[in-house]
Tab-separated table of C-alpha atoms in Angstrom:
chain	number	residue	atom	x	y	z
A	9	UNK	CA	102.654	61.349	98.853
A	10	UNK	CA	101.581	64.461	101.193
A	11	UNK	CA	103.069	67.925	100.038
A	12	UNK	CA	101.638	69.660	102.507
A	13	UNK	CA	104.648	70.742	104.718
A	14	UNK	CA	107.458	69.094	102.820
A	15	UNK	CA	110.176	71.307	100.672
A	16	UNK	CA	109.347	71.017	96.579
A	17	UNK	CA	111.657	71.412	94.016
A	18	UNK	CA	110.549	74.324	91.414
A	19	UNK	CA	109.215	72.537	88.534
A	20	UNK	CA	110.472	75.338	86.238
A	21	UNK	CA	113.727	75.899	87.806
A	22	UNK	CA	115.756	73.394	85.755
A	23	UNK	CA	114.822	75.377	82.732
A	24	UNK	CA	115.850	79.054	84.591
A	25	UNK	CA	119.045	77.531	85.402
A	26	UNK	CA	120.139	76.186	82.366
A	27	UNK	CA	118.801	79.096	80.099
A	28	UNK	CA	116.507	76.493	78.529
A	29	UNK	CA	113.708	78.602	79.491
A	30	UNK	CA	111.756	80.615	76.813
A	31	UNK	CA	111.279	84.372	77.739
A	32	UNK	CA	109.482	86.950	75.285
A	33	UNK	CA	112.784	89.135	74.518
A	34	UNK	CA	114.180	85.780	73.544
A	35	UNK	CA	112.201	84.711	71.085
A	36	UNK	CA	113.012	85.616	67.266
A	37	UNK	CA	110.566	85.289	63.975
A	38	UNK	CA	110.909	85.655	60.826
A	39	UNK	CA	110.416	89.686	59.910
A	40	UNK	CA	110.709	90.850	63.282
A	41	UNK	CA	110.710	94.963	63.472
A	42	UNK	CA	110.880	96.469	66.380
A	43	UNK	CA	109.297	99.655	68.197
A	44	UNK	CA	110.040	102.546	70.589
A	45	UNK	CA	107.565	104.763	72.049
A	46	UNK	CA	107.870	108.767	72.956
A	47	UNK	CA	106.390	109.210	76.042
A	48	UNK	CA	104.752	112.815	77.345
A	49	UNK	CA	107.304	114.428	80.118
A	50	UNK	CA	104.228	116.108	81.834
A	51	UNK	CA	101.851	115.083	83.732
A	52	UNK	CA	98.658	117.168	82.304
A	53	UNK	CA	99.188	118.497	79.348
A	54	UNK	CA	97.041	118.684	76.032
A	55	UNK	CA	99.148	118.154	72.897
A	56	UNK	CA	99.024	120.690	70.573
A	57	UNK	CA	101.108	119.398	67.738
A	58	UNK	CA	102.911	116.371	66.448
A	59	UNK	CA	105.725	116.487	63.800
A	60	UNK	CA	106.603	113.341	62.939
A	61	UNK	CA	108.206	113.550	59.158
A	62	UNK	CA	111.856	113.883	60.302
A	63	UNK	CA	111.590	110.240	62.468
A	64	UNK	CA	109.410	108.728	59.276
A	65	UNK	CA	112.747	109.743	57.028
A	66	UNK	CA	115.290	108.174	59.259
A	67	UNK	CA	117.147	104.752	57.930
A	68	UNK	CA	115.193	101.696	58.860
A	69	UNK	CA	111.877	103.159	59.556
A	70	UNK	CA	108.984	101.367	58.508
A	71	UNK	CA	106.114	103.676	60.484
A	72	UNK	CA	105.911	106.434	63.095
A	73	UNK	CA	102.317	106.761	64.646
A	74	UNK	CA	100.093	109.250	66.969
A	75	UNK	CA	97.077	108.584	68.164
A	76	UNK	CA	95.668	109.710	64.398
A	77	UNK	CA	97.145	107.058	62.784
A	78	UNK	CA	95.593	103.924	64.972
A	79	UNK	CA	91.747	103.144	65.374
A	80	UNK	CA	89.884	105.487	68.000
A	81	UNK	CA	89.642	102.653	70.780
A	82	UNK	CA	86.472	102.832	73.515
A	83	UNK	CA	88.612	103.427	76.180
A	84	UNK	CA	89.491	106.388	78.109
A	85	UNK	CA	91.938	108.633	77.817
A	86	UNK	CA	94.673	106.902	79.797
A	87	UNK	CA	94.011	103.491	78.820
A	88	UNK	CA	94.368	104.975	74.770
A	89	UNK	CA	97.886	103.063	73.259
A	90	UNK	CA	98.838	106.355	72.451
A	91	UNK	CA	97.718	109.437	73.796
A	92	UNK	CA	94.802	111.432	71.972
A	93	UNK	CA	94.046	115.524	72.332
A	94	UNK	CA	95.680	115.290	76.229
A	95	UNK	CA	97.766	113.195	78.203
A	96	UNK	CA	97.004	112.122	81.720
A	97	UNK	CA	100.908	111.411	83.345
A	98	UNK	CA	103.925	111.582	82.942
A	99	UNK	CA	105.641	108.420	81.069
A	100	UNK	CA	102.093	108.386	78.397
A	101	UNK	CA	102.868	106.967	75.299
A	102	UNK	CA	102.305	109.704	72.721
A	103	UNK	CA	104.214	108.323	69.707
A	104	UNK	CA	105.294	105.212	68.683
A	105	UNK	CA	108.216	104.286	66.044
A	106	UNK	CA	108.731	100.908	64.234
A	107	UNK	CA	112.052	100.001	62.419
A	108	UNK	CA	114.378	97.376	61.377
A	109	UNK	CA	116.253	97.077	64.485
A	110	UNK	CA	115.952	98.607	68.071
A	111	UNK	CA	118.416	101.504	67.908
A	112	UNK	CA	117.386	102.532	64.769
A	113	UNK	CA	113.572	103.128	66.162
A	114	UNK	CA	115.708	104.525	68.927
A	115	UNK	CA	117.222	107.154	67.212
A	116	UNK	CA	114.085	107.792	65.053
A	117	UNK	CA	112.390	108.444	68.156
A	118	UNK	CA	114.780	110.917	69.142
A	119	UNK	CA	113.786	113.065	65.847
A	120	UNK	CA	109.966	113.085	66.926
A	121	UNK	CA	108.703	116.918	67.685
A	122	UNK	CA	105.712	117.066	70.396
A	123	UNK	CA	104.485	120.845	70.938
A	124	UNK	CA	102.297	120.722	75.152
A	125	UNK	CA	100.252	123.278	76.088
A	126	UNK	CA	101.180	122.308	79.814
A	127	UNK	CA	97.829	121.831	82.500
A	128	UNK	CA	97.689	121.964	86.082
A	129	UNK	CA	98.500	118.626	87.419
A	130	UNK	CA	97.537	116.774	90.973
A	131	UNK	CA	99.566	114.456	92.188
A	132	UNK	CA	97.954	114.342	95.928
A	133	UNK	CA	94.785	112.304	96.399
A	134	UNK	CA	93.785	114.987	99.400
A	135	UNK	CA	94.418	117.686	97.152
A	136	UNK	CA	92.471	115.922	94.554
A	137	UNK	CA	89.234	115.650	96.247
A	138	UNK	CA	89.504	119.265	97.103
A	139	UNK	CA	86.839	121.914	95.553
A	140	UNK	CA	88.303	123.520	92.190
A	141	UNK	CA	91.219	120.687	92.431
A	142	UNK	CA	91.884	120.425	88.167
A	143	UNK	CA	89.814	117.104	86.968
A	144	UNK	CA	92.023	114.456	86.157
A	145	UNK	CA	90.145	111.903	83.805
A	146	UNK	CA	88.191	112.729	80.631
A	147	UNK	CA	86.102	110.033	81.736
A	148	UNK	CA	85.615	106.978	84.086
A	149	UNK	CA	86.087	103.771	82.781
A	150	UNK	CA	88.774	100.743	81.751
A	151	UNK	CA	89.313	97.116	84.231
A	152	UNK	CA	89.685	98.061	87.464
A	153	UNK	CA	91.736	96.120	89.588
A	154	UNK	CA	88.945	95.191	91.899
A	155	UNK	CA	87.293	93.895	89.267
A	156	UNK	CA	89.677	91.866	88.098
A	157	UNK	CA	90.025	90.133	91.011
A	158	UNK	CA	86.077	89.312	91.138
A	159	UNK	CA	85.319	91.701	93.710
A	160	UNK	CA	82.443	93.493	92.352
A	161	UNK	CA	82.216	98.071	91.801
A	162	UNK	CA	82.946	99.951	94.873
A	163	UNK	CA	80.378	102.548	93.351
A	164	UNK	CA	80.008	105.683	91.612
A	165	UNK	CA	81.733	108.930	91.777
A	166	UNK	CA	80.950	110.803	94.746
A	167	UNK	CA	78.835	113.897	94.067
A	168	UNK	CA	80.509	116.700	95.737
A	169	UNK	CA	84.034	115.798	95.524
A	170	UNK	CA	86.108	115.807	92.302
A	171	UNK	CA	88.304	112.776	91.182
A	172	UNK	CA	87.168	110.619	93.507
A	173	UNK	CA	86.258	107.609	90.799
A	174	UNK	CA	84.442	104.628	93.369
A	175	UNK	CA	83.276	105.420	96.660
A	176	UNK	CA	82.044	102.691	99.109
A	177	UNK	CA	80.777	103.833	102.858
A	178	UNK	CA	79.520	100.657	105.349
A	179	UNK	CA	78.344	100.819	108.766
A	180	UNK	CA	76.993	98.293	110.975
A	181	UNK	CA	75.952	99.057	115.076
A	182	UNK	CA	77.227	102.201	116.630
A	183	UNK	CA	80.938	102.470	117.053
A	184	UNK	CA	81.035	106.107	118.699
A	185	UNK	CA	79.275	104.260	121.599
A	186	UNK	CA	81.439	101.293	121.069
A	187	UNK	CA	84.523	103.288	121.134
A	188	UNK	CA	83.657	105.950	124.087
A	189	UNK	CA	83.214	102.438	126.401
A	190	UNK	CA	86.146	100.638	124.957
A	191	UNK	CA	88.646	99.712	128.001
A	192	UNK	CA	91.140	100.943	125.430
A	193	UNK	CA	91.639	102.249	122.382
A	194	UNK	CA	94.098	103.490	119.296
A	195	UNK	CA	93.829	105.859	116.652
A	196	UNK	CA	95.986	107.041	114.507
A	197	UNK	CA	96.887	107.455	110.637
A	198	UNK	CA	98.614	104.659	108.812
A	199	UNK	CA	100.308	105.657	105.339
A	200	UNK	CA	101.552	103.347	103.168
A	201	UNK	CA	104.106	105.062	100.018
A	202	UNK	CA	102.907	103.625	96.197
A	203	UNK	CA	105.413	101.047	95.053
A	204	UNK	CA	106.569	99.435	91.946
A	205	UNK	CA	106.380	95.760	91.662
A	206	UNK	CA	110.040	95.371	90.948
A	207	UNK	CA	110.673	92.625	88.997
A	208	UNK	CA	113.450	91.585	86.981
A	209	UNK	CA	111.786	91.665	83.179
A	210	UNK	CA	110.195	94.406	82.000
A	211	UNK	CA	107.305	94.842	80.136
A	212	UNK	CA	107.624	93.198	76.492
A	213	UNK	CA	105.485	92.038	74.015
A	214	UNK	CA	105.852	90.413	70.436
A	215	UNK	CA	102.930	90.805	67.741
A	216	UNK	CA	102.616	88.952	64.816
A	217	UNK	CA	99.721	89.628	62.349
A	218	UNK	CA	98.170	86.145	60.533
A	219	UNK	CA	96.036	85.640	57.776
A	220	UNK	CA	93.143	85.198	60.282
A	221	UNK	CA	93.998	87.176	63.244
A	222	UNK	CA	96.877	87.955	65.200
A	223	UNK	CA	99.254	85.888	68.144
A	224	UNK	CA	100.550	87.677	70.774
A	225	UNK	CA	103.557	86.370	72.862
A	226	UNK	CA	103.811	87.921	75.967
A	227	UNK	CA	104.065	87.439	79.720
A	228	UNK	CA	101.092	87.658	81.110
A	229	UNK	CA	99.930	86.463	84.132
A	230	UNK	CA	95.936	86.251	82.690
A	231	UNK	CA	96.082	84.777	79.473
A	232	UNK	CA	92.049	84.436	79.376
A	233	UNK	CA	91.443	87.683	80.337
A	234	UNK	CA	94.772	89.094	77.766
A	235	UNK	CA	92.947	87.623	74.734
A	236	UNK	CA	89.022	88.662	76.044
A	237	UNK	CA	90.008	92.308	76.344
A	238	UNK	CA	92.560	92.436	73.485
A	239	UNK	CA	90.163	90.757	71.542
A	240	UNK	CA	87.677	93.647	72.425
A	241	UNK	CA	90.258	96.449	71.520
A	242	UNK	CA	91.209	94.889	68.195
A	243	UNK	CA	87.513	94.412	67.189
A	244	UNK	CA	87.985	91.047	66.155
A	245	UNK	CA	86.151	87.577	67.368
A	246	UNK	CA	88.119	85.741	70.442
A	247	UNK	CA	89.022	82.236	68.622
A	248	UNK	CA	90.967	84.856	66.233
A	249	UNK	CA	93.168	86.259	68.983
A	250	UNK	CA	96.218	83.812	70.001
A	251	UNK	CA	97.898	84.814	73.321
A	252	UNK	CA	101.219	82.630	74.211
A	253	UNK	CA	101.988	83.242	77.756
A	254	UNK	CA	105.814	83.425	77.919
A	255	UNK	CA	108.020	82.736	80.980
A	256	UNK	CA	107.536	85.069	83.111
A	257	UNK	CA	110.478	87.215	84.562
A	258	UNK	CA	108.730	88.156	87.769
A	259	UNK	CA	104.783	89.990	87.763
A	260	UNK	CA	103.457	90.070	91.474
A	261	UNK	CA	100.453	91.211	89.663
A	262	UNK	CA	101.822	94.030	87.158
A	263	UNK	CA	101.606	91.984	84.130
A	264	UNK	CA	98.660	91.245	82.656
A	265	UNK	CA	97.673	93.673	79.901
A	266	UNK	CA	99.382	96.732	79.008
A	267	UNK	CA	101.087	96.624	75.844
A	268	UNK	CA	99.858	94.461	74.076
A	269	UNK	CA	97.190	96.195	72.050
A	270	UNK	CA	98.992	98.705	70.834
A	271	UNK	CA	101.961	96.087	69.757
A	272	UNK	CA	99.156	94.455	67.835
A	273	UNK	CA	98.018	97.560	65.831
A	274	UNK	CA	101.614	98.690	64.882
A	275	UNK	CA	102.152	94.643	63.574
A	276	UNK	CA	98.920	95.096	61.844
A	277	UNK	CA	99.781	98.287	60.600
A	278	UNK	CA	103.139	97.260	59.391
A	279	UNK	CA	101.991	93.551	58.333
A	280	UNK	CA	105.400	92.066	60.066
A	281	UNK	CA	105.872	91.322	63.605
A	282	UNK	CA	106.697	93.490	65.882
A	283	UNK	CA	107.984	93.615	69.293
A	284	UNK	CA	107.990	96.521	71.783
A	285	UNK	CA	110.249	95.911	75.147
A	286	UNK	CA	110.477	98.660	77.512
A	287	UNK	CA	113.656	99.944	79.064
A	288	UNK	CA	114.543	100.181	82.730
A	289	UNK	CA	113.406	104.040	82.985
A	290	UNK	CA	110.172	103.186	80.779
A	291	UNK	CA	108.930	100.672	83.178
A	292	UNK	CA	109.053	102.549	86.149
A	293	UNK	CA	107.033	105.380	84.091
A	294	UNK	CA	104.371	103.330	82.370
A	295	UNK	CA	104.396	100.008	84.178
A	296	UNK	CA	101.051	100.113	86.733
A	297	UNK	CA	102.616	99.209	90.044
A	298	UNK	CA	100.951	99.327	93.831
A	299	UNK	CA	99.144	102.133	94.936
A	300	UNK	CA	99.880	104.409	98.299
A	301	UNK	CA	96.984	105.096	100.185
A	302	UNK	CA	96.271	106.535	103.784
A	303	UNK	CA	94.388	105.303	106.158
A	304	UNK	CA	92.849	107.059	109.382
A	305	UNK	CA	91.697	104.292	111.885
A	306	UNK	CA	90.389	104.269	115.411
A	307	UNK	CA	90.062	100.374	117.141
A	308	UNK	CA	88.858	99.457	120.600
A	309	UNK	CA	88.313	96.398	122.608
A	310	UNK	CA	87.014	95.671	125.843
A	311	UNK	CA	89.256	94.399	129.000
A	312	UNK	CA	89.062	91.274	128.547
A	313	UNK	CA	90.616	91.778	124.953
A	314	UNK	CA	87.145	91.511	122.595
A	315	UNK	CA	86.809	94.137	120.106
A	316	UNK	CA	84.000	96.558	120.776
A	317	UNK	CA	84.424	99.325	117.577
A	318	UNK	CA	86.375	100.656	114.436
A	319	UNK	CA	86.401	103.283	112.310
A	320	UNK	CA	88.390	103.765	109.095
A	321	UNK	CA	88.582	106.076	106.396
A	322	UNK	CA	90.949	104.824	103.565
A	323	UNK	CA	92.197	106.906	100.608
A	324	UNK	CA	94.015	104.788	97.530
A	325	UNK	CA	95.505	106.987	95.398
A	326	UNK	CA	94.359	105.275	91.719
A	327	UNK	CA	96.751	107.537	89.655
A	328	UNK	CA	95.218	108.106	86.219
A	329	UNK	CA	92.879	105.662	86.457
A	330	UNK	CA	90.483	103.883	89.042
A	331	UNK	CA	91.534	100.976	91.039
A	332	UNK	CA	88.652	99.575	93.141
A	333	UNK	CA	90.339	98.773	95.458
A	334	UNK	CA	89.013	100.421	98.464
A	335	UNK	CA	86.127	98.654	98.910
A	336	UNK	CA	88.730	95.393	98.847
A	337	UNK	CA	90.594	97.268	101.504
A	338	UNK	CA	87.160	97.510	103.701
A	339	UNK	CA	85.985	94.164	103.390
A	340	UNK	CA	89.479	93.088	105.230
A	341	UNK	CA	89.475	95.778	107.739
A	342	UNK	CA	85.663	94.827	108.948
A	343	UNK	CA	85.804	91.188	108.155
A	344	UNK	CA	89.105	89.868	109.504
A	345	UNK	CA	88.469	89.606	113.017
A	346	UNK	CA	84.827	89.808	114.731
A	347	UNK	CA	84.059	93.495	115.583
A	348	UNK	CA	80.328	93.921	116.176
A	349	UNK	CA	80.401	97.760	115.384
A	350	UNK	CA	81.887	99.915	112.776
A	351	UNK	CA	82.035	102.660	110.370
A	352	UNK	CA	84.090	102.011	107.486
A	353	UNK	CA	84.784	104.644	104.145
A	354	UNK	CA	86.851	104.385	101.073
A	355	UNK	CA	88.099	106.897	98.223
A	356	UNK	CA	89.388	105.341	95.278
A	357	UNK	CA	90.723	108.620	94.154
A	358	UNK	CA	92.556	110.171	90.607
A	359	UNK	CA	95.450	111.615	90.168
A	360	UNK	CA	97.594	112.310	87.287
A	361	UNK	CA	100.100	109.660	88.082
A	362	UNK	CA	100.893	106.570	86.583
A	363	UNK	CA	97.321	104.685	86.717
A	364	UNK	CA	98.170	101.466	89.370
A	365	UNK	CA	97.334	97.938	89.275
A	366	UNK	CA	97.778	94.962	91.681
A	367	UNK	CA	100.538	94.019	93.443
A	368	UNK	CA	100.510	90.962	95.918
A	369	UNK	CA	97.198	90.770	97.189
A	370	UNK	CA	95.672	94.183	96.325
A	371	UNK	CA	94.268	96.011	98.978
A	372	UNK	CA	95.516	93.650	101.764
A	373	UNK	CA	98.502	95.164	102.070
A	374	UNK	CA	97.212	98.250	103.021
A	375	UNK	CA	94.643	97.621	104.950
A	376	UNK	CA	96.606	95.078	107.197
A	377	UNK	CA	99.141	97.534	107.863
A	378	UNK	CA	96.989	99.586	109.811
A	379	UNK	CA	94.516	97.066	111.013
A	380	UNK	CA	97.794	94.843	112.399
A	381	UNK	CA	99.577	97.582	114.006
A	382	UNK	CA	96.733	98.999	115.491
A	383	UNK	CA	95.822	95.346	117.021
A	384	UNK	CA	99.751	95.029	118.448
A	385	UNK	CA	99.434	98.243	119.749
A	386	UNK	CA	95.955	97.308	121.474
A	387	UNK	CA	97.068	94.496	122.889
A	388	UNK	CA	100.010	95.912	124.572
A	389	UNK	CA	97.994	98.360	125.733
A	390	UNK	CA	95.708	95.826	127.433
A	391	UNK	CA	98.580	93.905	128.487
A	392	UNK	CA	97.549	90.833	126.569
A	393	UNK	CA	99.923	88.508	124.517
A	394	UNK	CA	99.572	89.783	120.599
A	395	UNK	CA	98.500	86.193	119.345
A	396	UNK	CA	96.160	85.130	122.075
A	397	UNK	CA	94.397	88.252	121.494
A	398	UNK	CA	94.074	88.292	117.667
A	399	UNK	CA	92.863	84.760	117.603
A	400	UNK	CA	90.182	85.754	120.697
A	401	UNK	CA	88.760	87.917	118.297
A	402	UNK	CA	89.343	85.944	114.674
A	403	UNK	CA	86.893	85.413	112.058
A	404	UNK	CA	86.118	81.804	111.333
A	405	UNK	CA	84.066	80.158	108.829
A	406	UNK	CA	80.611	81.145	108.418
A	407	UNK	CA	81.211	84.691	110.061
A	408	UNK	CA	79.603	87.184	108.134
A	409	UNK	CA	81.739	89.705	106.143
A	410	UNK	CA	81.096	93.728	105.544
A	411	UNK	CA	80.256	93.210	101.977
A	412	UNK	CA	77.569	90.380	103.366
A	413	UNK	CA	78.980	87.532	102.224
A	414	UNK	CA	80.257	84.525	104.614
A	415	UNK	CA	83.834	84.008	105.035
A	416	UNK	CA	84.665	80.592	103.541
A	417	UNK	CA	87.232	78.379	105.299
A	418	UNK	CA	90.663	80.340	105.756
A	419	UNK	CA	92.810	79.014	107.958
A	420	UNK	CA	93.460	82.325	109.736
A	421	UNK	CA	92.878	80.806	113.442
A	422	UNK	CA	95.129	77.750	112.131
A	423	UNK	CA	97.991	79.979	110.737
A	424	UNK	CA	97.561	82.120	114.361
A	425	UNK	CA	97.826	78.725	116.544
A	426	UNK	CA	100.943	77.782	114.383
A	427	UNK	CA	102.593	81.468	115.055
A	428	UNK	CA	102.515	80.562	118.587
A	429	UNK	CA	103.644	77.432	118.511
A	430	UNK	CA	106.842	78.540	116.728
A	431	UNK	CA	110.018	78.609	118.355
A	432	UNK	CA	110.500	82.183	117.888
A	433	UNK	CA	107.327	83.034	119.598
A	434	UNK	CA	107.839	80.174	122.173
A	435	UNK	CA	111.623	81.706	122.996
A	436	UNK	CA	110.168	85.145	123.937
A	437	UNK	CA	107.336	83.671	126.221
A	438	UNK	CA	110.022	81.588	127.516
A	439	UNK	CA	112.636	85.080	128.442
A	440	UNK	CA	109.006	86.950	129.725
């Protein structure tokens, strides 16, 4: 039976509906304490001291933790489960409290002292890359979100410009020539604002120690890759790491692996399980949404509606972390439609902000919001109908790519010749 163009019903949806389904705040074991976290109000700050013996005294407490209490992890600074000597935004996790029940971590939390010794803080990628701009990261390093989604480094630091964590620069032919004989052309600078992913369930995660490792219930959306790196953190062998991948209450590429290691230590640390759910206010400070970047672009084409140049610069703004995904952001921009010349740069660049992470197609998003207006725009300009000129110009298997790969098959001239033939587009040629 085809499925190709025919209406499914949602295999899981039954279970939604009917409450049958099996989310990770649901789910109750034996033992089960339960954690809150103190998170660091600034954005650069190095901590000077931590009191915690008022929240250890509280009714119901089983542990309170800093970073000096839990195993020194090979990570950097950011990606610690509780902040070390410094913290790198504002939402870090800097303490964390177990106890019987939620409000009583709650109000143990509450009793937690944290002395700052406040830091100069950037929270503008432009500003960032600046000379004497304050350095952001300790140290490079953690998943970035590139390569998690198999594209391979962007590269190195640039020498010369602080913060900027991957740097990728590609030119092919000579687009200033291209350009200056281009029929027409448009330039201009394309911003697009950072963004959470939204969703409906926020981060939670439920730990339970066992004789020969740990399981982990949470909902993940890369169970493999959950257990591989949490497996790494905790030190112990994979086949000893269980990961149950709950329902999942919405991800869009946010969920995959953020609390989960440091749930693990405090059920190790306790030896009962322990789950750690974030509230509304903590998700939007910890939880790694979208990044904003800006991006500077300059696009010609000839009269007869072929592309002759581009140029792009594109800045992501990686927060406290590095995302990769500027030299994602390039391969679209010089790869989705044939342009024989162009000069194409990216700055993955730091900033003490919440470190980012995917969100529906990483890097497309941005790049296609300034690649597709600037193509609408060149088309009116040349008087030629939007669609007829995008798929004069689109890439088709076998075409080579910027990062010098081939494109595989991807329907983009099919999904172009289907726009036109739908009745919205065939109305308005209809009323021209």
């Amino acid at each position: 039976m085809p499925v190709i163009g025919r209406g499914q019903r949602r295999l899981e949806g039954g279970a939604k509906v009917t409450g049958r389904a099996r989310f990770a705040a649901d789910l109750v074991v034996p033992g089960l304490a339960h954690a809150r976290l103190v998170l660091s109000p600034h954005g650069s700050a190095r901590v000077l001291r931590v009191d915690l013996e008022a929240a250890r005294r509280a009714p119901g407490v089983l542990a309170v933790v800093s970073a000096a209490d839990l195993p020194r992890l090979d990570l950097p600074g950011p990606d610690q489960p509780l902040a070390g000597e410094r913290v790198f935004f504002a939402g870090q996790p800097v303490v964390a409290v177990v106890a019987e029940t939620e409000a009583q971590a709650t109000d143990a939390a509450a009793l937690v002292g944290v002395e700052y010794e406040p830091w100069p803080a950037v929270v503008d990628p432009f500003q960032a890359m600046e000379e004497g701009a304050p350095v952001v990261l300790d140290r490079a390093g953690g998943e970035d979100d590139a390569g998690a989604h198999g594209v391979g480094p962007a590269g190195a630091g640039l020498i010369g410009r602080p913060n900027v964590t991957a740097h990728l620069h590609l030119r092919q032919g000579d687009p200033a020539a291209a350009l200056a004989v281009a029929a027409a052309t448009v330039c201009g600078r394309y911003t697009v604002p950072a963004v959470h992913q939204g969703f409906l369930e926020p981060h939670v995660t439920l730990a339970r120690p066992d004789d020969d490792g740990i399981t982990v219930w949470t909902p993940t959306q890369g169970q493999f890759l959950t257990r591989k790196m949490l497996a790494a953190q905790l030190g112990l062998p994979v086949s000893r790491v269980r990961v149950e991948a709950t329902t999942v209450g919405g991800g869009f590429g946010g969920k995959v692996l953020l609390l989960e290691p440091l749930t693990a230590l405090l059920a190790r640390l306790v030896g009962r399980p322990v789950r750690l759910a974030l509230t509304r206010t903590e998700e939007f400070l910890i939880g790694r949404g979208g990044p904003g970047a800006t991006i500077d672009l300059e696009l010609g084409a000839a009269a007869d509606g072929t592309l002759t140049g581009l140029r792009a610069r594109v800045v992501f703004d990686a927060g406290a972390g590095r995302s990769g995904l500027g030299g994602m952001a390039l391969n679209l921009l010089g790869g989705t439609y044939r342009v024989p010349s162009y000069d194409l740069e990216a700055f993955d660049v730091a900033t003490n902000k919440t470190p980012v992470a995917a969100y529906r197609a990483p890097g497309a998003v941005q790049a296609y919001f300034a690649l597709e207006s600037a193509m609408d725009e060149l088309a009116s300009r040349l008087g030629l109908d939007p669609i007829e000129f995008r798929l004069r110009n689109a890439s088709r298997e076998g075409d080579p790519r910027p990062d010098g790969q081939r494109w595989p098959r991807i329907g983009l001239v099919e999904c172009l010749e289907a726009a036109r033939r739908h009745p919205l587009a065939t109305a308005q040629l209809g009323e021209g």
